[in-house]
């Protein structure tokens, strides 16, 4: 057995590194979720989540993974036979689509090659053509974790508005929230789907739905079966700071702390930090002479960088070498990208030197795995990071 010292580098694009502050906040005795103390925590995390999702609408927090939150979005608003428009952007879009198929939705698919965001021109064209308004929902993934390509929800909303189409807009921001700009209300999102284990810096265990008035009205009119996921039951209980079933109490303690951390840093600074790290990771990739999976400069993810492996080299064999030699986990290629790409997570609780360690591990791993590349990726990333704006220093310290 190999003995590793120091901290493991968890550089997959989620679950992400949980800050010590959050771990300590969760290290609490379990409390009575129907007792008086719990309501205070309940109200606190519900209000805090509204600030993170930028909404005045209800935020539903389930003890569930992101997949549960996908299902909740579907079963509350849609019935078997309802037509939905989905965009093929990668494996997570594919999994949501598989689920929609299981619920017997009638899926109209906008194809994609897993190297771009959703095809907005096609989305608009399909909506324009749907004069009878048969399409009940447009469903997209904000940050496609399997490819590192972003689809901007506000651009999808604009396409829908140009087509004057009344469908609901549903957005999976499981790996976007807390890392990429997100505005549920201002962008006209009807159902937001999210999870705790990525930009929110928590362990897995919480699934989120944020809903609009229109989505809530659709759920009230929807007679399809649902029970655990029913929004209304959660909303009713949340009015008393409670849940209709046992909530993930200790993860909620963590959520309270994670929201405090995000707000101390300032959400805009959090987003800028992710963009800077992504720019540095892309500079390294380019210097190595490797290609990012995402081919559109406008759509590069701030949360992760997915890298194409040169032909004839197995990305998973490379990842194994990195894990064994440097105790660093990189993200595997999923589904059609299995063995062909690796993913560098730079999401959540992260800083410049963590990124430098990560990129150094990748560069050394490329050498050890004999993957053809040029040296100098780490140096190229350093140049980007050194460009840090000095005016961020307190005035006194600069003088
Ligand atoms: N959507 C996206 C974009 C994801 O990245 C993931 C998980 O990585 C999911 C959905 C599914 O979430 P979970 O694995 O928490 O069920």
XYZ file of N, CA and C in Angstrom, residues 141-246:
318
model
N -28.620 22.374 -19.221
C -27.605 22.276 -18.163
C -26.710 23.514 -18.261
N -26.613 24.244 -17.168
C -25.853 25.497 -17.131
C -24.356 25.223 -17.322
N -23.798 24.457 -16.375
C -22.372 24.127 -16.447
C -22.270 22.622 -16.676
N -22.006 22.228 -17.917
C -21.982 20.796 -18.255
C -20.681 20.224 -17.717
N -20.789 19.552 -16.576
C -19.608 19.090 -15.842
C -18.825 18.035 -16.619
N -19.464 17.400 -17.586
C -18.759 16.351 -18.327
C -17.899 16.904 -19.459
N -18.062 18.197 -19.788
C -17.318 18.755 -20.925
C -16.599 20.073 -20.613
N -17.052 20.756 -19.552
C -16.492 22.071 -19.259
C -17.016 23.153 -20.198
N -18.203 22.945 -20.736
C -18.850 23.974 -21.575
C -20.065 24.545 -20.844
N -20.203 25.844 -20.932
C -21.314 26.529 -20.270
C -22.407 26.851 -21.288
N -23.657 26.682 -20.865
C -24.793 27.240 -21.601
C -25.355 28.341 -20.712
N -25.404 29.552 -21.205
C -25.846 30.659 -20.363
C -27.371 30.692 -20.315
N -27.951 30.492 -19.118
C -29.418 30.425 -19.020
C -30.088 31.704 -19.509
N -29.434 32.835 -19.295
C -30.058 34.101 -19.726
C -30.156 34.160 -21.259
N -29.229 33.492 -21.939
C -29.297 33.460 -23.412
C -30.428 32.540 -23.875
N -30.665 31.484 -23.118
C -31.792 30.592 -23.457
C -33.094 31.363 -23.242
N -33.171 32.083 -22.125
C -34.365 32.902 -21.846
C -34.605 33.902 -22.985
N -33.529 34.543 -23.452
C -33.697 35.520 -24.553
C -34.230 34.832 -25.805
N -33.725 33.650 -26.093
C -34.207 32.909 -27.272
C -35.687 32.584 -27.112
N -36.079 32.194 -25.907
C -37.498 31.865 -25.657
C -38.368 33.108 -25.799
N -37.855 34.218 -25.302
C -38.644 35.462 -25.376
C -38.776 35.936 -26.819
N -37.697 35.777 -27.597
C -37.777 36.180 -29.005
C -38.835 35.353 -29.733
N -38.983 34.098 -29.302
C -39.992 33.238 -29.927
C -41.359 33.414 -29.252
N -41.436 34.289 -28.277
C -42.672 34.500 -27.480
C -43.273 33.161 -27.062
N -42.401 32.284 -26.569
C -42.872 30.937 -26.215
C -43.109 30.832 -24.703
N -44.255 30.274 -24.311
C -44.588 30.243 -22.873
C -44.044 29.048 -22.089
N -43.191 28.227 -22.709
C -42.682 27.035 -21.989
C -41.955 27.456 -20.714
N -41.873 26.525 -19.782
C -41.083 26.762 -18.573
C -39.603 26.621 -18.928
N -38.779 27.429 -18.308
C -37.330 27.275 -18.485
C -36.761 26.579 -17.249
N -36.217 25.388 -17.459
C -35.630 24.626 -16.345
C -34.113 24.539 -16.539
N -33.391 24.880 -15.504
C -31.925 24.927 -15.611
C -31.277 24.078 -14.528
N -30.416 23.173 -14.943
C -29.572 22.412 -14.018
C -28.308 23.232 -13.796
N -28.175 23.770 -12.577
C -26.928 24.478 -12.245
C -26.227 23.754 -11.086
N -26.303 22.418 -11.134
C -25.703 21.603 -10.076
C -24.228 21.988 -9.885
N -23.497 22.153 -10.994
C -22.074 22.511 -10.841
C -21.813 23.968 -11.215
N -22.874 24.755 -11.308
C -22.708 26.181 -11.597
C -22.883 27.045 -10.348
N -23.882 26.711 -9.554
C -24.227 27.596 -8.432
C -23.050 27.718 -7.446
N -22.771 28.951 -7.063
C -21.662 29.187 -6.139
C -20.322 29.316 -6.848
N -20.303 29.121 -8.165
C -19.057 29.269 -8.923
C -19.230 30.173 -10.135
N -20.423 30.109 -10.733
C -20.715 30.929 -11.926
C -21.879 31.864 -11.586
N -21.893 33.045 -12.205
C -23.023 33.961 -12.006
C -24.327 33.199 -12.196
N -25.269 33.465 -11.318
C -26.574 32.817 -11.460
C -27.641 33.716 -10.863
N -28.680 34.005 -11.617
C -29.742 34.905 -11.145
C -31.094 34.302 -11.499
N -31.644 33.562 -10.550
C -32.898 32.851 -10.823
C -34.008 33.818 -11.247
N -34.193 34.886 -10.505
C -35.319 35.786 -10.811
C -35.028 36.638 -12.052
N -33.902 37.330 -12.051
C -33.615 38.282 -13.137
C -33.531 37.579 -14.495
N -33.126 36.335 -14.508
C -32.987 35.625 -15.789
C -34.254 34.885 -16.195
N -35.291 35.019 -15.395
C -36.562 34.394 -15.765
C -36.498 32.876 -15.785
N -35.819 32.306 -14.788
C -35.758 30.834 -14.698
C -37.028 30.362 -13.969
N -37.617 29.302 -14.455
C -38.812 28.767 -13.793
C -38.478 27.687 -12.778
N -37.555 26.806 -13.118
C -37.113 25.805 -12.146
C -35.589 25.713 -12.215
N -34.966 25.975 -11.086
C -33.523 25.782 -10.966
C -33.283 24.471 -10.233
N -32.328 23.707 -10.722
C -31.943 22.438 -10.087
C -30.494 22.582 -9.629
N -30.217 22.243 -8.375
C -28.837 22.365 -7.895
C -28.529 21.300 -6.849
N -27.256 21.241 -6.490
C -26.800 20.271 -5.484
C -25.770 20.916 -4.574
N -25.481 20.249 -3.463
C -24.636 20.884 -2.434
C -23.145 20.700 -2.654
N -22.748 19.690 -3.446
C -21.376 19.186 -3.353
C -20.391 19.798 -4.343
N -20.734 20.940 -4.922
C -19.811 21.520 -5.921
C -19.430 22.928 -5.463
N -19.961 23.959 -6.123
C -19.577 25.323 -5.745
C -20.045 25.722 -4.354
N -20.997 25.026 -3.809
C -21.467 25.367 -2.460
C -20.561 24.794 -1.370
N -19.550 24.034 -1.789
C -18.467 23.610 -0.879
C -18.931 22.695 0.254
N -20.021 21.974 0.022
C -20.562 21.087 1.049
C -20.346 19.632 0.638
N -20.494 18.719 1.574
C -20.515 17.310 1.148
C -21.777 17.057 0.318
N -21.831 15.926 -0.382
C -23.069 15.589 -1.084
C -24.200 15.442 -0.064
N -25.422 15.652 -0.500
C -26.538 15.378 0.426
C -27.715 16.333 0.325
N -27.500 17.499 -0.307
C -28.636 18.414 -0.482
C -28.916 18.598 -1.973
N -30.188 18.533 -2.328
C -30.632 18.858 -3.688
C -31.570 20.058 -3.594
N -31.466 20.941 -4.558
C -32.263 22.181 -4.510
C -33.169 22.295 -5.733
N -34.342 22.824 -5.516
C -35.182 23.361 -6.597
C -35.510 24.787 -6.207
N -35.368 25.703 -7.137
C -35.882 27.063 -6.936
C -36.951 27.239 -7.993
N -38.076 27.836 -7.595
C -39.212 27.810 -8.524
C -39.792 29.202 -8.728
N -40.394 29.400 -9.873
C -41.062 30.673 -10.171
C -42.549 30.533 -9.863
N -43.263 31.653 -9.846
C -44.726 31.604 -9.661
C -45.352 30.723 -10.735
N -44.809 30.884 -11.971
C -45.371 30.122 -13.092
C -45.169 28.611 -12.886
N -43.994 28.248 -12.400
C -43.716 26.821 -12.156
C -44.600 26.300 -11.026
N -44.787 27.120 -10.006
C -45.638 26.700 -8.888
C -47.077 26.503 -9.369
N -47.529 27.423 -10.221
C -48.892 27.296 -10.772
C -48.980 26.013 -11.615
N -47.934 25.742 -12.398
C -47.939 24.520 -13.216
C -48.001 23.291 -12.321
N -47.295 23.334 -11.199
C -47.290 22.156 -10.309
C -48.657 21.972 -9.659
N -49.329 23.094 -9.363
C -50.658 22.968 -8.745
C -51.658 22.373 -9.738
N -51.463 22.712 -11.016
C -52.392 22.213 -12.048
C -52.033 20.800 -12.494
N -50.887 20.295 -12.043
C -50.379 19.004 -12.528
C -50.862 17.860 -11.629
N -51.597 16.940 -12.219
C -52.153 15.860 -11.389
C -51.274 14.603 -11.405
N -50.096 14.689 -12.036
C -49.209 13.505 -12.063
C -48.810 13.114 -10.637
N -48.569 11.803 -10.425
C -48.249 11.315 -9.076
C -46.910 11.867 -8.588
N -46.885 12.234 -7.359
C -45.629 12.569 -6.672
C -45.940 12.623 -5.179
N -44.924 12.414 -4.392
C -45.154 12.471 -2.949
C -43.947 13.130 -2.278
N -42.852 12.378 -2.214
C -41.651 12.901 -1.530
C -41.221 14.246 -2.109
N -41.350 14.370 -3.437
C -40.814 15.554 -4.114
C -41.803 16.720 -4.173
N -42.985 16.524 -3.643
C -44.031 17.547 -3.830
C -43.602 18.894 -3.220
N -43.531 19.906 -4.097
C -43.073 21.228 -3.635
C -43.974 21.787 -2.534
N -45.283 21.663 -2.761
C -46.215 22.345 -1.870
C -46.068 21.875 -0.424
N -45.835 20.572 -0.263
C -45.693 20.054 1.107
C -44.456 20.645 1.785
N -43.403 20.816 0.984
C -42.173 21.382 1.572
C -42.394 22.872 1.864
N -43.025 23.563 0.931
C -43.266 25.000 1.127
C -44.105 25.219 2.400
N -45.118 24.403 2.578
C -45.970 24.553 3.766
C -45.168 24.362 5.049
N -44.358 23.310 5.058
C -43.561 23.042 6.262
C -42.513 24.133 6.480
N -41.922 24.605 5.370
C -40.873 25.634 5.478
C -41.391 26.925 6.099
N -42.687 27.168 5.975
C -43.253 28.382 6.598
C -43.040 28.368 8.104
N -42.897 27.165 8.659
C -42.655 27.036 10.102
C -41.170 26.734 10.379
N -40.344 26.891 9.364
C -38.906 26.620 9.515
C -38.610 25.136 9.608
N -39.527 24.326 9.099
C -39.357 22.877 9.251
C -39.516 22.175 7.900
N -39.426 20.843 7.904
C -39.555 20.033 6.673
C -40.611 18.945 6.901
N -41.220 18.442 5.826
C -42.236 17.410 6.029
C -41.644 16.065 6.437
N -40.305 15.942 6.337
C -39.625 14.696 6.736
C -38.299 15.104 7.352
N -37.499 14.136 7.724
C -36.251 14.493 8.404
C -35.293 15.158 7.426
